[in-house]
Amino acid sequence: IMAWNASCENWLAAEAALGKYYLSIFYGIEFVVGVLGNSLVVFGYLFCLKNWNSSNIYLFNLSISDFAFLCTLPLLIKSYTIENWTYGDVLCTSNRYMLHANLYTSILFLTFVSIDRYLLMNYPFREHVLQRKEFAVLISLAIWVVVTLELVPMVLFINPVTGGNKTRCRDYASSGDAKASFIYSMCLTFLGFLIPLFVMCFFYFKIAVFLKQRARAQATTLPFEKPLNLVILAVVIFSVLFTPYHVMRNLRIFSRLWDEKEAECPRAIIHSLYIVTRPLAFLNSVINPVFYFLVGDHFREMLTNKLRHHFQSLMCFRRCANGLMFSFRKE
């Protein structure tokens, strides 16, 4: 009994420490790296890419989604550090809403990127109707509308809690009625995660089979490293980042249905593990820029050339400025 009590106290301490230190540090790293990576990508798309295709449209929307999510992190980082939410109810709700909007728009945009890659292998000249830019724009708009609608019920569950002269902007899984929230979370997991995961796995399996047959026919694998890397990266993102989060989120909500005193330790264990999975799930905003270099047609070359041009212009400007300063001093 004493050992169990000691273990339980350790988990309760871990739960508190993770909520204060782990989340703020991890989200801080994601904010810095994510803003740098996505800024580079947006710069490349707006100033380097002239001829857009369907993949570019999906990936550009993905970068916009990532930026919207990253903008919410400073408020979360501060609130976790001081253990107090000072920005009001509206910002609390919108902050949590945008966080989940990024998660599910990312899943859908990556899913349509996988479909587009498969179509590109079968229709390399982009003559299929699903590869048209107009269709990609409509799909992107539909994704934003669908995700917005499926997340509307979440607003009913998110509510700041005040106690001890402090306000907490609780995560969705820790807010609202537990029973109704669990039912909604299971529906959201199925519609927003499992169905897109199945679609993505199906098309990436088709891509892998296609590449294997093509490589066997041409007796080489070198030209197919780029699509294979894309397949591996997408599967890793879904399996390593998104799956643990959805499993632990549902367990977290379900544990809130248990008796609070009798199940205090199991609930602390589940909540601690759930906290660990949260920043990992949103790590996709940091990893997503890799897709632009793997998927974007000639994106890397155009961005590199543009940056090299700006760097050379800057160096030329500095040399001219130094020359003028030297002339003035000589006179």
Tab-separated table of C-alpha atoms in Angstrom:
chain	number	residue	atom	x	y	z
A	1	ILE	CA	0.000	0.000	0.000
A	2	MET	CA	2.838	2.376	0.889
A	3	ALA	CA	4.572	1.612	-2.413
A	4	TRP	CA	1.319	2.203	-4.317
A	5	ASN	CA	0.746	5.505	-2.497
A	6	ALA	CA	4.303	6.626	-3.270
A	7	SER	CA	3.889	5.676	-6.909
A	8	CYS	CA	0.588	7.536	-7.065
A	9	GLU	CA	2.152	10.642	-5.563
A	10	ASN	CA	4.911	10.477	-8.161
A	11	TRP	CA	2.371	10.336	-10.990
A	12	LEU	CA	0.444	13.268	-9.512
A	13	ALA	CA	3.684	15.253	-9.321
A	14	ALA	CA	4.543	14.238	-12.889
A	15	GLU	CA	1.108	15.356	-14.050
A	16	ALA	CA	1.638	18.820	-12.585
A	17	ALA	CA	5.219	19.119	-13.872
A	18	LEU	CA	4.292	18.056	-17.391
A	19	GLY	CA	1.482	20.585	-17.529
A	20	LYS	CA	3.741	23.455	-16.441
A	21	TYR	CA	7.186	22.726	-17.899
A	22	TYR	CA	6.913	20.107	-20.639
A	23	LEU	CA	4.110	21.820	-22.557
A	24	SER	CA	5.607	25.307	-22.379
A	25	ILE	CA	9.095	24.145	-23.434
A	26	PHE	CA	7.898	21.837	-26.219
A	27	TYR	CA	5.431	24.390	-27.619
A	28	GLY	CA	8.161	27.045	-27.437
A	29	ILE	CA	10.480	24.925	-29.586
A	30	GLU	CA	7.659	24.198	-32.036
A	31	PHE	CA	6.856	27.905	-32.294
A	32	VAL	CA	10.424	28.989	-33.113
A	33	VAL	CA	11.244	26.182	-35.546
A	34	GLY	CA	7.755	26.134	-37.079
A	35	VAL	CA	7.657	29.881	-37.761
A	36	LEU	CA	11.096	29.779	-39.394
A	37	GLY	CA	10.274	26.774	-41.585
A	38	ASN	CA	6.813	27.901	-42.643
A	39	SER	CA	7.986	31.500	-43.262
A	40	LEU	CA	10.556	30.132	-45.682
A	41	VAL	CA	7.883	28.060	-47.401
A	42	VAL	CA	5.368	30.918	-47.720
A	43	PHE	CA	8.128	33.166	-49.073
A	44	GLY	CA	8.975	30.499	-51.632
A	45	TYR	CA	5.392	30.042	-52.767
A	46	LEU	CA	4.558	33.733	-52.998
A	47	PHE	CA	7.773	35.006	-54.592
A	48	CYS	CA	9.408	32.024	-56.300
A	49	LEU	CA	6.694	29.740	-57.618
A	50	LYS	CA	5.138	31.014	-60.843
A	51	ASN	CA	3.267	27.974	-62.156
A	52	TRP	CA	1.080	26.456	-59.453
A	53	ASN	CA	-0.402	22.971	-59.628
A	54	SER	CA	-2.866	21.084	-57.436
A	55	SER	CA	-0.172	19.847	-55.018
A	56	ASN	CA	1.120	23.384	-54.528
A	57	ILE	CA	-2.380	24.597	-53.681
A	58	TYR	CA	-2.886	21.885	-51.048
A	59	LEU	CA	0.542	22.494	-49.532
A	60	PHE	CA	0.102	26.277	-49.480
A	61	ASN	CA	-3.173	25.839	-47.581
A	62	LEU	CA	-1.335	23.499	-45.242
A	63	SER	CA	1.242	26.210	-44.518
A	64	ILE	CA	-1.540	28.741	-43.815
A	65	SER	CA	-3.109	26.285	-41.383
A	66	ASP	CA	0.254	25.778	-39.684
A	67	PHE	CA	0.787	29.524	-39.350
A	68	ALA	CA	-2.642	29.993	-37.782
A	69	PHE	CA	-1.827	27.291	-35.240
A	70	LEU	CA	1.639	28.689	-34.488
A	71	CYS	CA	0.113	32.096	-33.755
A	72	THR	CA	-1.859	30.542	-30.880
A	73	LEU	CA	1.222	29.100	-29.164
A	74	PRO	CA	2.600	32.246	-27.410
A	75	LEU	CA	-0.622	32.566	-25.413
A	76	LEU	CA	-0.521	28.891	-24.452
A	77	ILE	CA	3.169	29.020	-23.539
A	78	LYS	CA	2.635	31.954	-21.186
A	79	SER	CA	-0.486	30.442	-19.605
A	80	TYR	CA	1.270	27.110	-18.942
A	81	THR	CA	4.307	28.882	-17.490
A	82	ILE	CA	2.421	31.114	-15.036
A	83	GLU	CA	-0.414	28.566	-14.631
A	84	ASN	CA	-2.984	31.265	-15.261
A	85	TRP	CA	-5.086	32.264	-18.295
A	86	THR	CA	-5.414	36.055	-18.517
A	87	TYR	CA	-6.879	36.536	-22.004
A	88	GLY	CA	-10.608	35.958	-21.475
A	89	ASP	CA	-13.137	33.335	-22.522
A	90	VAL	CA	-13.298	34.213	-26.225
A	91	LEU	CA	-9.555	33.836	-26.791
A	92	CYS	CA	-9.554	30.610	-24.784
A	93	THR	CA	-12.230	29.074	-26.996
A	94	SER	CA	-10.783	30.385	-30.263
A	95	ASN	CA	-7.290	29.273	-29.247
A	96	ARG	CA	-8.344	25.679	-28.604
A	97	TYR	CA	-10.556	25.729	-31.683
A	98	MET	CA	-7.715	26.831	-33.963
A	99	LEU	CA	-5.417	24.213	-32.461
A	100	HIS	CA	-7.782	21.400	-33.474
A	101	ALA	CA	-8.585	23.052	-36.810
A	102	ASN	CA	-4.897	22.836	-37.694
A	103	LEU	CA	-4.797	19.174	-36.718
A	104	TYR	CA	-7.722	18.078	-38.900
A	105	THR	CA	-7.043	20.361	-41.858
A	106	SER	CA	-3.462	19.032	-41.879
A	107	ILE	CA	-4.750	15.474	-42.010
A	108	LEU	CA	-7.077	16.224	-44.930
A	109	PHE	CA	-4.573	18.284	-46.919
A	110	LEU	CA	-1.956	15.530	-46.549
A	111	THR	CA	-4.568	13.017	-47.647
A	112	PHE	CA	-5.292	14.945	-50.840
A	113	VAL	CA	-1.571	15.343	-51.464
A	114	SER	CA	-1.332	11.545	-51.423
A	115	ILE	CA	-4.206	11.302	-53.932
A	116	ASP	CA	-2.562	13.911	-56.133
A	117	ARG	CA	0.778	12.025	-56.065
A	118	TYR	CA	-0.960	8.830	-57.136
A	119	LEU	CA	-2.757	10.585	-59.983
A	120	LEU	CA	0.485	12.216	-61.088
A	121	MET	CA	2.072	8.801	-61.525
A	122	ASN	CA	-0.777	7.588	-63.679
A	123	TYR	CA	-1.319	10.922	-65.474
A	124	PRO	CA	2.138	12.580	-65.577
A	125	PHE	CA	0.911	15.383	-67.859
A	126	ARG	CA	-1.864	16.319	-65.399
A	127	GLU	CA	-4.703	15.734	-67.834
A	128	HIS	CA	-6.999	14.184	-65.196
A	129	VAL	CA	-9.851	16.428	-64.013
A	130	LEU	CA	-8.843	15.915	-60.353
A	131	GLN	CA	-5.437	17.413	-61.115
A	132	ARG	CA	-6.787	20.751	-62.295
A	133	LYS	CA	-5.982	23.842	-60.230
A	134	GLU	CA	-9.644	24.876	-60.115
A	135	PHE	CA	-10.581	21.540	-58.578
A	136	ALA	CA	-7.787	21.842	-55.995
A	137	VAL	CA	-9.033	25.304	-54.992
A	138	LEU	CA	-12.590	23.969	-54.524
A	139	ILE	CA	-11.312	21.003	-52.501
A	140	SER	CA	-9.236	23.315	-50.300
A	141	LEU	CA	-12.251	25.522	-49.612
A	142	ALA	CA	-14.344	22.431	-48.891
A	143	ILE	CA	-11.746	21.183	-46.405
A	144	TRP	CA	-11.854	24.447	-44.465
A	145	VAL	CA	-15.666	24.397	-44.414
A	146	VAL	CA	-15.922	20.721	-43.402
A	147	VAL	CA	-13.369	21.043	-40.583
A	148	THR	CA	-15.041	24.226	-39.329
A	149	LEU	CA	-18.430	22.492	-39.208
A	150	GLU	CA	-17.170	19.318	-37.545
A	151	LEU	CA	-15.451	21.376	-34.827
A	152	VAL	CA	-18.437	23.614	-34.036
A	153	PRO	CA	-19.679	21.274	-31.240
A	154	MET	CA	-16.273	21.593	-29.557
A	155	VAL	CA	-17.121	25.176	-28.636
A	156	LEU	CA	-19.761	23.818	-26.261
A	157	PHE	CA	-17.179	21.792	-24.312
A	158	ILE	CA	-14.355	24.323	-23.973
A	159	ASN	CA	-14.742	26.611	-20.991
A	160	PRO	CA	-12.185	28.368	-18.737
A	161	VAL	CA	-12.274	27.318	-15.088
A	162	THR	CA	-11.559	29.769	-12.260
A	163	GLY	CA	-10.272	28.712	-8.857
A	164	GLY	CA	-7.828	30.018	-6.287
A	165	ASN	CA	-7.560	33.457	-7.946
A	166	LYS	CA	-6.388	31.761	-11.149
A	167	THR	CA	-8.112	30.889	-14.416
A	168	ARG	CA	-7.317	27.793	-16.451
A	169	CYS	CA	-8.037	27.497	-20.178
A	170	ARG	CA	-8.481	23.743	-20.128
A	171	ASP	CA	-7.807	21.454	-23.036
A	172	TYR	CA	-10.875	20.123	-24.818
A	173	ALA	CA	-10.418	16.621	-23.337
A	174	SER	CA	-10.477	18.089	-19.824
A	175	SER	CA	-13.512	20.347	-20.319
A	176	GLY	CA	-17.281	20.045	-20.433
A	177	ASP	CA	-19.554	17.085	-19.803
A	178	ALA	CA	-17.433	13.929	-19.952
A	179	LYS	CA	-20.097	11.615	-21.386
A	180	ALA	CA	-21.149	13.908	-24.236
A	181	SER	CA	-17.530	14.852	-24.883
A	182	PHE	CA	-16.512	11.185	-25.175
A	183	ILE	CA	-19.218	10.479	-27.759
A	184	TYR	CA	-18.208	13.551	-29.760
A	185	SER	CA	-14.504	12.690	-29.502
A	186	MET	CA	-15.096	9.172	-30.835
A	187	CYS	CA	-17.072	10.574	-33.778
A	188	LEU	CA	-14.350	13.143	-34.433
A	189	THR	CA	-11.692	10.425	-34.272
A	190	PHE	CA	-13.556	8.291	-36.778
A	191	LEU	CA	-14.534	11.051	-39.238
A	192	GLY	CA	-11.547	13.350	-38.883
A	193	PHE	CA	-8.759	10.819	-38.419
A	194	LEU	CA	-9.532	7.171	-39.185
A	195	ILE	CA	-11.301	7.693	-42.530
A	196	PRO	CA	-8.580	10.029	-43.896
A	197	LEU	CA	-5.958	7.608	-42.534
A	198	PHE	CA	-7.578	4.730	-44.409
A	199	VAL	CA	-7.737	6.792	-47.626
A	200	MET	CA	-4.109	7.858	-47.280
A	201	CYS	CA	-2.893	4.325	-46.577
A	202	PHE	CA	-4.840	3.033	-49.581
A	203	PHE	CA	-3.316	5.527	-52.008
A	204	TYR	CA	0.173	5.251	-50.553
A	205	PHE	CA	-0.063	1.469	-50.889
A	206	LYS	CA	-1.046	1.971	-54.539
A	207	ILE	CA	1.916	4.341	-54.955
A	208	ALA	CA	4.310	1.826	-53.403
A	209	VAL	CA	3.045	-0.960	-55.685
A	210	PHE	CA	3.294	1.321	-58.725
A	211	LEU	CA	6.856	2.354	-57.883
A	212	LYS	CA	7.912	-1.232	-57.245
A	213	GLN	CA	6.552	-2.353	-60.599
A	214	ARG	CA	8.135	0.612	-62.416
A	215	ALA	CA	11.493	0.066	-60.708
A	216	ARG	CA	11.398	-3.617	-61.579
A	217	ALA	CA	10.609	-2.810	-65.210
A	218	GLN	CA	13.411	-0.246	-65.485
A	219	ALA	CA	15.854	-2.172	-63.264
A	220	THR	CA	16.607	0.907	-61.127
A	221	THR	CA	15.301	2.579	-57.978
A	222	LEU	CA	17.154	5.895	-58.125
A	223	PRO	CA	14.434	7.992	-59.858
A	224	PHE	CA	11.860	6.845	-57.288
A	225	GLU	CA	13.621	7.862	-54.064
A	226	LYS	CA	11.633	11.123	-53.830
A	227	PRO	CA	8.124	9.537	-53.943
A	228	LEU	CA	9.229	6.751	-51.599
A	229	ASN	CA	10.554	9.286	-49.090
A	230	LEU	CA	7.206	11.047	-49.273
A	231	VAL	CA	5.379	7.782	-48.554
A	232	ILE	CA	7.576	7.019	-45.568
A	233	LEU	CA	7.281	10.548	-44.133
A	234	ALA	CA	3.483	10.620	-44.378
A	235	VAL	CA	3.116	7.204	-42.770
A	236	VAL	CA	5.464	8.216	-39.943
A	237	ILE	CA	3.507	11.423	-39.296
A	238	PHE	CA	0.217	9.543	-39.058
A	239	SER	CA	1.451	6.566	-37.045
A	240	VAL	CA	3.887	8.284	-34.656
A	241	LEU	CA	2.278	11.701	-34.174
A	242	PHE	CA	-1.483	11.474	-34.691
A	243	THR	CA	-2.389	7.971	-33.500
A	244	PRO	CA	-1.109	8.215	-29.874
A	245	TYR	CA	-2.846	11.561	-29.464
A	246	HIS	CA	-6.254	10.274	-30.542
A	247	VAL	CA	-5.933	7.133	-28.415
A	248	MET	CA	-4.903	9.026	-25.285
A	249	ARG	CA	-7.455	11.806	-25.840
A	250	ASN	CA	-10.304	9.312	-25.831
A	251	LEU	CA	-8.833	7.533	-22.797
A	252	ARG	CA	-8.461	10.855	-21.000
A	253	ILE	CA	-12.109	11.765	-21.574
A	254	PHE	CA	-13.259	8.248	-20.643
A	255	SER	CA	-11.240	8.353	-17.390
A	256	ARG	CA	-13.179	11.433	-16.342
A	257	LEU	CA	-16.259	9.198	-16.075
A	258	TRP	CA	-14.614	7.250	-13.242
A	259	ASP	CA	-14.980	8.111	-9.576
A	260	GLU	CA	-12.628	10.994	-8.879
A	261	LYS	CA	-11.348	9.754	-5.491
A	262	GLU	CA	-11.153	6.014	-6.139
A	263	ALA	CA	-9.494	6.365	-9.550
A	264	GLU	CA	-7.267	9.347	-8.761
A	265	CYS	CA	-4.005	7.571	-9.585
A	266	PRO	CA	-5.128	5.858	-12.847
A	267	ARG	CA	-6.574	9.155	-14.012
A	268	ALA	CA	-3.284	10.912	-13.242
A	269	ILE	CA	-1.366	8.288	-15.235
A	270	ILE	CA	-3.678	8.593	-18.236
A	271	HIS	CA	-3.660	12.386	-18.077
A	272	SER	CA	0.150	12.471	-17.877
A	273	LEU	CA	0.477	10.249	-20.948
A	274	TYR	CA	-2.128	12.344	-22.748
A	275	ILE	CA	-0.131	15.515	-22.012
A	276	VAL	CA	2.951	13.878	-23.552
A	277	THR	CA	1.093	13.129	-26.812
A	278	ARG	CA	-0.334	16.629	-27.300
A	279	PRO	CA	2.777	18.524	-28.470
A	280	LEU	CA	3.829	15.443	-30.443
A	281	ALA	CA	0.594	15.547	-32.447
A	282	PHE	CA	1.109	19.203	-33.330
A	283	LEU	CA	4.735	18.605	-34.229
A	284	ASN	CA	3.372	18.130	-37.755
A	285	SER	CA	3.470	21.934	-38.156
A	286	VAL	CA	7.253	21.739	-37.813
A	287	ILE	CA	7.634	18.677	-40.052
A	288	ASN	CA	5.190	19.787	-42.769
A	289	PRO	CA	7.687	22.142	-44.496
A	290	VAL	CA	9.673	19.024	-45.427
A	291	PHE	CA	6.777	18.110	-47.722
A	292	TYR	CA	7.323	21.242	-49.759
A	293	PHE	CA	10.834	20.119	-50.604
A	294	LEU	CA	9.789	16.518	-51.311
A	295	VAL	CA	6.542	17.181	-53.170
A	296	GLY	CA	6.750	20.689	-54.618
A	297	ASP	CA	7.771	20.423	-58.261
A	298	HIS	CA	11.077	22.350	-58.645
A	299	PHE	CA	10.201	24.197	-55.423
A	300	ARG	CA	13.572	23.579	-53.788
A	301	GLU	CA	15.538	24.732	-56.849
A	302	MET	CA	13.491	27.911	-57.301
A	303	LEU	CA	13.668	28.794	-53.601
A	304	THR	CA	17.418	28.174	-53.481
A	305	ASN	CA	17.991	30.318	-56.583
A	306	LYS	CA	15.829	33.112	-55.172
A	307	LEU	CA	17.646	33.127	-51.825
A	308	ARG	CA	21.019	33.011	-53.583
A	309	HIS	CA	19.983	35.983	-55.725
A	310	HIS	CA	18.909	37.991	-52.653
A	311	PHE	CA	22.110	37.051	-50.836
A	312	GLN	CA	24.252	38.166	-53.788
A	313	SER	CA	22.289	41.431	-54.023
A	314	LEU	CA	22.828	42.018	-50.310
A	315	MET	CA	26.571	41.365	-50.581
A	316	CYS	CA	26.784	43.680	-53.588
A	317	PHE	CA	24.933	46.385	-51.649
A	318	ARG	CA	27.309	46.000	-48.715
A	319	ARG	CA	30.366	46.225	-50.990
A	320	CYS	CA	28.989	49.354	-52.640
A	321	ALA	CA	28.180	50.893	-49.261
A	322	ASN	CA	31.643	50.097	-47.932
A	323	GLY	CA	33.179	51.565	-51.097
A	324	LEU	CA	31.229	54.793	-50.659
A	325	MET	CA	32.208	55.051	-46.998
A	326	PHE	CA	35.858	54.494	-47.914
A	327	SER	CA	35.631	57.224	-50.591
A	328	PHE	CA	34.108	59.714	-48.166
A	329	ARG	CA	36.795	59.005	-45.575
A	330	LYS	CA	39.533	59.382	-48.197
A	331	GLU	CA	38.196	62.753	-49.275
